């Protein structure tokens, strides 16, 4: 499967653990022992330790499973789960992780791993990522770069354009539905004929988010759609969300919503046989394929005075992401 992990800086030393001789406690004349203690002394430390590590893999069943396998031995399960969400967040303007992934898709991640004083290991930062979708000609790349004055940092493609765009690719966060969707299959719902939208299976009550800034033009009940919201965006495109259990407070025609804000909650109102979100992109009153309609244009470029620094960072990050080629020879 090509699951490899490469350390690029000296690997973390596990906290020193000194085993001691077992202590046997018995009452006189009674066998076997009543208690057996196995004391250990764990070296305490107040310092946090970090290292850089590259993880790559091929998706067989789901992104989570692939990351779960490639991170074995280098990250605890919670950090591996978190990493799948982080990857989805990084590319959330480009890829709908719950639908666009296929068997054979490849990912490479460059991460900063941190060991806390208590020994817990987390991923403190994703420094770079490459996602090679089997049905796309070029791999997607993300380079983490901190511009002065921004504490969080942003992700840019190799040409220095921000990955942040005007629209999210999915109306439900991947972390909310990753437990349901595999990479290859998604449930088929009993729906009305001439179905023109995209369905997202999600538990009842899962937050539904606006895919972009806009104004609510409809919030109410509409036939088979059940509880439905329409949002008009600046470019005239309308995003439609149906079958919702209920709306977030204040949703009425004229309400302004921001990209990513919660507008309602997944339900099964209208013609739906199970809880899911029905999502449509409409242009001039006609439903369009969201994948094409939401194909994001390039975001903002790196500020001119940061370009040289960014290029250095990019070259280093991309070179590190390529380390896996060396490692995979030993498989
Ligand atoms: Zn639908």
Short mmCIF file of C-alpha atoms and ligand atoms in Angstrom, two decimals:
data_model
loop_
_atom_site.label_atom_id
_atom_site.label_comp_id
_atom_site.label_asym_id
_atom_site.label_seq_id
_atom_site.Cartn_x
_atom_site.Cartn_y
_atom_site.Cartn_z
CA UNK A 1 0.00 0.00 0.00
CA UNK A 2 3.03 2.25 0.19
CA UNK A 3 2.54 3.30 3.76
CA UNK A 4 5.76 4.94 4.80
CA UNK A 5 6.88 7.42 7.35
CA UNK A 6 10.14 9.30 7.02
CA UNK A 7 11.70 11.39 9.73
CA UNK A 8 13.28 14.56 8.45
CA UNK A 9 14.62 15.80 11.75
CA UNK A 10 15.96 13.61 14.57
CA UNK A 11 13.09 11.53 15.85
CA UNK A 12 11.61 12.09 19.27
CA UNK A 13 13.11 9.98 21.98
CA UNK A 14 10.35 8.27 23.87
CA UNK A 15 10.24 9.37 27.48
CA UNK A 16 12.71 7.34 29.48
CA UNK A 17 11.01 4.55 31.32
CA UNK A 18 12.94 2.60 33.94
CA UNK A 19 11.39 -0.73 34.80
CA UNK A 20 12.02 -1.91 38.35
CA UNK A 21 11.92 -5.33 39.89
CA UNK A 22 8.37 -6.53 40.65
CA UNK A 23 7.32 -6.21 44.26
CA UNK A 24 5.55 -9.26 45.59
CA UNK A 25 3.21 -8.90 48.52
CA UNK A 26 2.13 -12.02 50.33
CA UNK A 27 0.61 -12.92 53.63
CA UNK A 28 2.80 -15.24 55.64
CA UNK A 29 2.16 -18.84 54.79
CA UNK A 30 -0.17 -18.14 51.85
CA UNK A 31 0.66 -18.99 48.26
CA UNK A 32 0.38 -17.66 45.64
CA UNK A 33 1.08 -13.99 46.14
CA UNK A 34 -1.84 -11.71 46.92
CA UNK A 35 -0.53 -8.79 44.95
CA UNK A 36 2.13 -8.18 42.40
CA UNK A 37 3.26 -4.60 41.84
CA UNK A 38 5.32 -3.66 38.82
CA UNK A 39 6.50 -0.15 39.59
CA UNK A 40 7.99 1.99 36.84
CA UNK A 41 9.66 5.35 37.09
CA UNK A 42 8.91 7.74 34.23
CA UNK A 43 11.37 10.53 33.73
CA UNK A 44 9.62 13.86 34.08
CA UNK A 45 10.32 16.76 31.79
CA UNK A 46 8.91 20.25 31.40
CA UNK A 47 9.95 20.66 27.82
CA UNK A 48 7.93 20.10 24.68
CA UNK A 49 9.76 18.27 21.94
CA UNK A 50 9.04 18.57 18.24
CA UNK A 51 10.19 16.83 15.12
CA UNK A 52 9.21 16.83 11.48
CA UNK A 53 7.89 13.77 9.83
CA UNK A 54 6.55 12.77 6.47
CA UNK A 55 3.61 10.43 6.12
CA UNK A 56 2.22 9.14 2.87
CA UNK A 57 -0.21 6.54 1.75
CA UNK A 58 -2.66 5.28 -0.82
CA UNK A 59 -6.38 5.37 -0.20
CA UNK A 60 -7.90 1.89 -0.37
CA UNK A 61 -11.18 2.17 1.50
CA UNK A 62 -11.26 5.64 3.07
CA UNK A 63 -9.00 8.56 3.85
CA UNK A 64 -9.27 7.87 7.54
CA UNK A 65 -8.30 4.22 7.14
CA UNK A 66 -5.34 5.14 4.95
CA UNK A 67 -4.07 7.69 7.46
CA UNK A 68 -4.79 5.34 10.28
CA UNK A 69 -2.54 2.72 8.70
CA UNK A 70 0.28 4.99 7.61
CA UNK A 71 0.46 6.67 11.01
CA UNK A 72 0.74 3.47 13.04
CA UNK A 73 3.72 3.60 15.35
CA UNK A 74 4.34 7.30 14.83
CA UNK A 75 1.07 8.89 15.95
CA UNK A 76 -1.60 7.86 18.47
CA UNK A 77 -5.06 7.00 17.04
CA UNK A 78 -6.58 10.35 18.06
CA UNK A 79 -3.88 12.26 16.18
CA UNK A 80 -4.34 10.06 13.10
CA UNK A 81 -8.07 10.80 13.10
CA UNK A 82 -7.40 14.50 13.54
CA UNK A 83 -4.98 14.43 10.62
CA UNK A 84 -7.67 13.19 8.22
CA UNK A 85 -9.79 16.19 9.22
CA UNK A 86 -6.84 18.57 8.90
CA UNK A 87 -6.18 17.34 5.37
CA UNK A 88 -9.86 17.86 4.50
CA UNK A 89 -9.73 21.37 6.00
CA UNK A 90 -6.64 22.31 4.00
CA UNK A 91 -8.28 21.36 0.71
CA UNK A 92 -11.90 22.26 1.60
CA UNK A 93 -12.03 24.90 -1.15
CA UNK A 94 -10.76 22.42 -3.74
CA UNK A 95 -11.98 18.96 -2.88
CA UNK A 96 -15.15 17.52 -1.39
CA UNK A 97 -13.42 14.87 0.67
CA UNK A 98 -16.64 12.99 1.29
CA UNK A 99 -17.30 12.44 -2.43
CA UNK A 100 -14.27 13.15 -4.62
CA UNK A 101 -11.83 10.58 -3.22
CA UNK A 102 -11.30 7.31 -5.06
CA UNK A 103 -9.41 4.11 -4.47
CA UNK A 104 -5.81 4.66 -5.53
CA UNK A 105 -5.67 8.35 -4.63
CA UNK A 106 -2.36 9.21 -2.98
CA UNK A 107 -1.49 11.66 -0.25
CA UNK A 108 1.76 12.98 1.18
CA UNK A 109 1.88 14.97 4.37
CA UNK A 110 4.67 16.83 6.06
CA UNK A 111 3.81 17.33 9.70
CA UNK A 112 5.28 18.83 12.82
CA UNK A 113 4.86 16.35 15.63
CA UNK A 114 4.90 17.53 19.21
CA UNK A 115 5.45 15.56 22.38
CA UNK A 116 4.02 17.28 25.43
CA UNK A 117 5.76 17.11 28.82
CA UNK A 118 3.31 14.41 29.91
CA UNK A 119 4.35 12.27 26.94
CA UNK A 120 1.19 12.83 24.85
CA UNK A 121 1.90 13.11 21.14
CA UNK A 122 -0.07 15.40 18.84
CA UNK A 123 0.27 16.89 15.36
CA UNK A 124 0.99 20.55 16.01
CA UNK A 125 1.05 21.67 12.39
CA UNK A 126 0.66 20.36 8.88
CA UNK A 127 3.56 21.99 7.06
CA UNK A 128 2.72 20.73 3.61
CA UNK A 129 0.42 18.36 1.77
CA UNK A 130 0.07 16.82 -1.63
CA UNK A 131 -3.07 15.08 -2.79
CA UNK A 132 -2.95 13.17 -6.06
CA UNK A 133 -6.49 12.34 -7.13
CA UNK A 134 -6.62 9.56 -9.69
CA UNK A 135 -9.18 11.45 -11.80
CA UNK A 136 -7.23 14.74 -11.83
CA UNK A 137 -4.28 15.50 -14.07
CA UNK A 138 -2.20 17.42 -11.55
CA UNK A 139 -1.74 16.79 -7.85
CA UNK A 140 -3.00 19.43 -5.43
CA UNK A 141 -0.30 20.94 -3.27
CA UNK A 142 -0.50 22.96 -0.09
CA UNK A 143 2.35 24.82 1.56
CA UNK A 144 1.90 26.26 5.02
CA UNK A 145 3.24 29.78 5.23
CA UNK A 146 3.05 32.33 8.03
CA UNK A 147 2.85 35.88 6.84
CA UNK A 148 3.94 38.42 9.45
CA UNK A 149 1.00 39.59 11.51
CA UNK A 150 -1.09 36.48 10.94
CA UNK A 151 -0.77 34.04 13.78
CA UNK A 152 -2.44 31.07 12.17
CA UNK A 153 -0.74 30.88 8.81
CA UNK A 154 -2.33 29.96 5.54
CA UNK A 155 -1.95 27.41 2.82
CA UNK A 156 -0.73 28.31 -0.64
CA UNK A 157 -0.23 26.35 -3.81
CA UNK A 158 3.21 26.02 -5.36
CA UNK A 159 2.73 29.20 -7.39
CA UNK A 160 2.00 31.20 -4.23
CA UNK A 161 -1.77 31.56 -4.56
CA UNK A 162 -3.86 31.12 -1.43
CA UNK A 163 -5.95 27.94 -1.33
CA UNK A 164 -8.70 29.97 0.31
CA UNK A 165 -11.45 30.76 -2.22
CA UNK A 166 -14.94 32.25 -2.31
CA UNK A 167 -16.74 28.92 -1.89
CA UNK A 168 -16.38 25.79 0.19
CA UNK A 169 -16.72 22.61 -1.84
CA UNK A 170 -19.15 20.94 0.58
CA UNK A 171 -22.06 22.14 2.74
CA UNK A 172 -21.26 19.68 5.52
CA UNK A 173 -17.86 19.57 7.24
CA UNK A 174 -15.91 16.37 6.51
CA UNK A 175 -15.29 15.83 10.22
CA UNK A 176 -19.08 15.51 10.68
CA UNK A 177 -19.57 12.82 8.07
CA UNK A 178 -16.22 11.08 7.73
CA UNK A 179 -17.51 8.29 9.95
CA UNK A 180 -20.26 7.55 7.45
CA UNK A 181 -18.67 7.87 4.06
CA UNK A 182 -16.06 5.56 2.66
CA UNK A 183 -13.98 6.68 -0.27
CA UNK A 184 -15.77 4.63 -2.87
CA UNK A 185 -19.36 4.29 -1.94
CA UNK A 186 -22.06 6.48 -0.57
CA UNK A 187 -25.61 5.53 0.27
CA UNK A 188 -28.34 5.82 -2.29
CA UNK A 189 -31.49 7.45 -1.06
CA UNK A 190 -35.08 7.07 -2.02
CA UNK A 191 -35.76 10.47 -3.57
CA UNK A 192 -38.09 11.98 -6.05
CA UNK A 193 -37.53 11.56 -9.78
CA UNK A 194 -35.40 13.92 -11.85
CA UNK A 195 -33.15 14.43 -8.90
CA UNK A 196 -30.70 17.21 -9.68
CA UNK A 197 -28.74 17.67 -6.50
CA UNK A 198 -26.07 16.08 -4.39
CA UNK A 199 -26.96 14.16 -1.24
CA UNK A 200 -24.88 14.09 1.92
CA UNK A 201 -25.67 11.38 4.43
CA UNK A 202 -25.21 12.74 7.91
CA UNK A 203 -26.67 12.08 11.33
CA UNK A 204 -29.85 13.95 12.28
CA UNK A 205 -28.95 17.40 13.60
CA UNK A 206 -25.55 17.69 11.87
CA UNK A 207 -24.82 21.39 11.21
CA UNK A 208 -25.29 22.55 7.62
CA UNK A 209 -23.00 25.39 6.55
CA UNK A 210 -23.32 28.11 3.94
CA UNK A 211 -20.79 27.37 1.20
CA UNK A 212 -20.10 31.06 0.67
CA UNK A 213 -21.02 34.57 1.76
CA UNK A 214 -24.50 35.51 0.59
CA UNK A 215 -28.06 36.52 1.34
CA UNK A 216 -30.93 34.17 2.22
CA UNK A 217 -33.64 34.48 -0.43
CA UNK A 218 -35.86 31.61 0.76
CA UNK A 219 -36.24 29.87 4.12
CA UNK A 220 -39.32 27.70 4.51
CA UNK A 221 -41.05 24.55 3.32
CA UNK A 222 -41.11 23.65 -0.36
CA UNK A 223 -42.67 20.37 -1.59
CA UNK A 224 -40.31 17.43 -1.74
CA UNK A 225 -37.43 19.57 -0.47
CA UNK A 226 -39.05 19.86 2.97
CA UNK A 227 -37.41 22.59 5.01
CA UNK A 228 -35.31 24.42 2.48
CA UNK A 229 -32.99 27.43 2.33
CA UNK A 230 -31.80 29.24 -0.80
CA UNK A 231 -28.80 31.55 -0.58
CA UNK A 232 -27.88 33.96 -3.35
CA UNK A 233 -24.17 34.66 -3.72
CA UNK A 234 -22.41 37.67 -5.13
CA UNK A 235 -21.88 36.08 -8.55
CA UNK A 236 -25.64 35.43 -8.88
CA UNK A 237 -25.29 31.74 -8.16
CA UNK A 238 -27.79 30.25 -5.69
CA UNK A 239 -27.00 27.42 -3.29
CA UNK A 240 -29.95 25.33 -2.09
CA UNK A 241 -30.16 23.14 1.01
CA UNK A 242 -33.10 20.76 1.56
CA UNK A 243 -34.63 18.20 3.93
CA UNK A 244 -33.40 20.12 6.97
CA UNK A 245 -34.77 19.29 10.40
CA UNK A 246 -34.78 22.97 11.36
CA UNK A 247 -33.04 26.24 10.60
CA UNK A 248 -30.52 28.22 12.59
CA UNK A 249 -32.05 31.24 14.33
CA UNK A 250 -32.63 34.31 12.20
CA UNK A 251 -32.83 32.52 8.84
CA UNK A 252 -35.31 34.51 6.75
CA UNK A 253 -35.22 36.25 3.38
CA UNK A 254 -32.75 39.12 3.57
CA UNK A 255 -30.51 37.58 6.24
CA UNK A 256 -26.82 37.84 5.40
CA UNK A 257 -24.76 34.72 5.99
CA UNK A 258 -21.01 34.22 6.01
CA UNK A 259 -19.11 31.36 4.40
CA UNK A 260 -18.99 28.39 6.78
CA UNK A 261 -21.68 29.69 9.12
CA UNK A 262 -24.37 27.26 10.30
CA UNK A 263 -27.71 27.85 8.56
CA UNK A 264 -29.59 24.77 9.76
CA UNK A 265 -29.43 21.12 10.73
CA UNK A 266 -29.68 17.87 8.80
CA UNK A 267 -33.06 16.19 8.90
CA UNK A 268 -35.45 14.21 6.68
CA UNK A 269 -38.31 16.61 6.01
CA UNK A 270 -40.00 16.42 2.59
CA UNK A 271 -39.46 13.41 0.37
CA UNK A 272 -36.58 11.71 2.11
CA UNK A 273 -36.33 8.19 3.45
CA UNK A 274 -33.43 8.87 5.81
CA UNK A 275 -31.58 11.83 7.33
CA UNK A 276 -29.45 13.59 4.72
CA UNK A 277 -28.82 16.97 3.21
CA UNK A 278 -29.94 17.67 -0.33
CA UNK A 279 -27.65 20.26 -1.89
CA UNK A 280 -27.95 22.08 -5.19
CA UNK A 281 -26.17 24.82 -7.08
CA UNK A 282 -28.48 26.82 -9.29
CA UNK A 283 -27.53 29.31 -11.96
CA UNK A 284 -30.35 31.20 -13.67
CA UNK A 285 -32.89 28.88 -12.01
CA UNK A 286 -31.28 25.70 -13.37
CA UNK A 287 -29.43 23.13 -11.26
CA UNK A 288 -25.75 22.76 -12.15
CA UNK A 289 -23.18 20.14 -11.18
CA UNK A 290 -21.65 21.55 -7.95
CA UNK A 291 -18.30 20.06 -8.86
CA UNK A 292 -18.08 22.25 -11.95
CA UNK A 293 -19.95 25.27 -10.58
CA UNK A 294 -17.73 25.44 -7.49
CA UNK A 295 -14.46 24.83 -9.27
CA UNK A 296 -12.51 27.44 -7.40
CA UNK A 297 -10.55 30.12 -9.07
CA UNK A 298 -7.19 31.00 -7.60
CA UNK A 299 -7.16 32.82 -4.30
CA UNK A 300 -5.11 35.84 -3.28
CA UNK A 301 -1.39 35.75 -4.13
CA UNK A 302 1.41 35.91 -1.56
CA UNK A 303 2.27 39.58 -0.87
CA UNK A 304 5.13 40.68 -3.13
CA UNK A 305 7.48 41.40 -0.23
CA UNK A 306 7.01 37.83 1.07
CA UNK A 307 7.66 36.05 -2.21
CA UNK A 308 11.33 35.28 -1.74
CA UNK A 309 10.76 33.84 1.71
CA UNK A 310 7.79 31.85 0.46
CA UNK A 311 9.77 30.37 -2.42
CA UNK A 312 12.44 29.15 -0.02
CA UNK A 313 9.82 27.62 2.21
CA UNK A 314 8.05 26.06 -0.75
CA UNK A 315 11.19 24.46 -2.13
CA UNK A 316 12.03 22.99 1.24
CA UNK A 317 8.50 21.71 1.82
CA UNK A 318 8.13 20.15 -1.62
CA UNK A 319 11.57 18.53 -1.37
CA UNK A 320 10.56 17.04 1.97
CA UNK A 321 7.27 15.78 0.59
CA UNK A 322 9.25 13.98 -2.12
CA UNK A 323 11.32 12.08 0.43
CA UNK A 324 8.84 9.24 0.23
CA UNK A 325 10.25 8.19 -3.13
CA UNK A 326 13.48 7.22 -1.40
CA UNK A 327 11.69 5.42 1.38
CA UNK A 328 9.33 3.48 -0.82
CA UNK A 329 12.31 1.72 -2.45
CA UNK A 330 12.74 -0.30 0.74
CA UNK A 331 9.18 -1.62 0.74
ZN1 LIG B 1 -31.27 14.95 -2.91
#
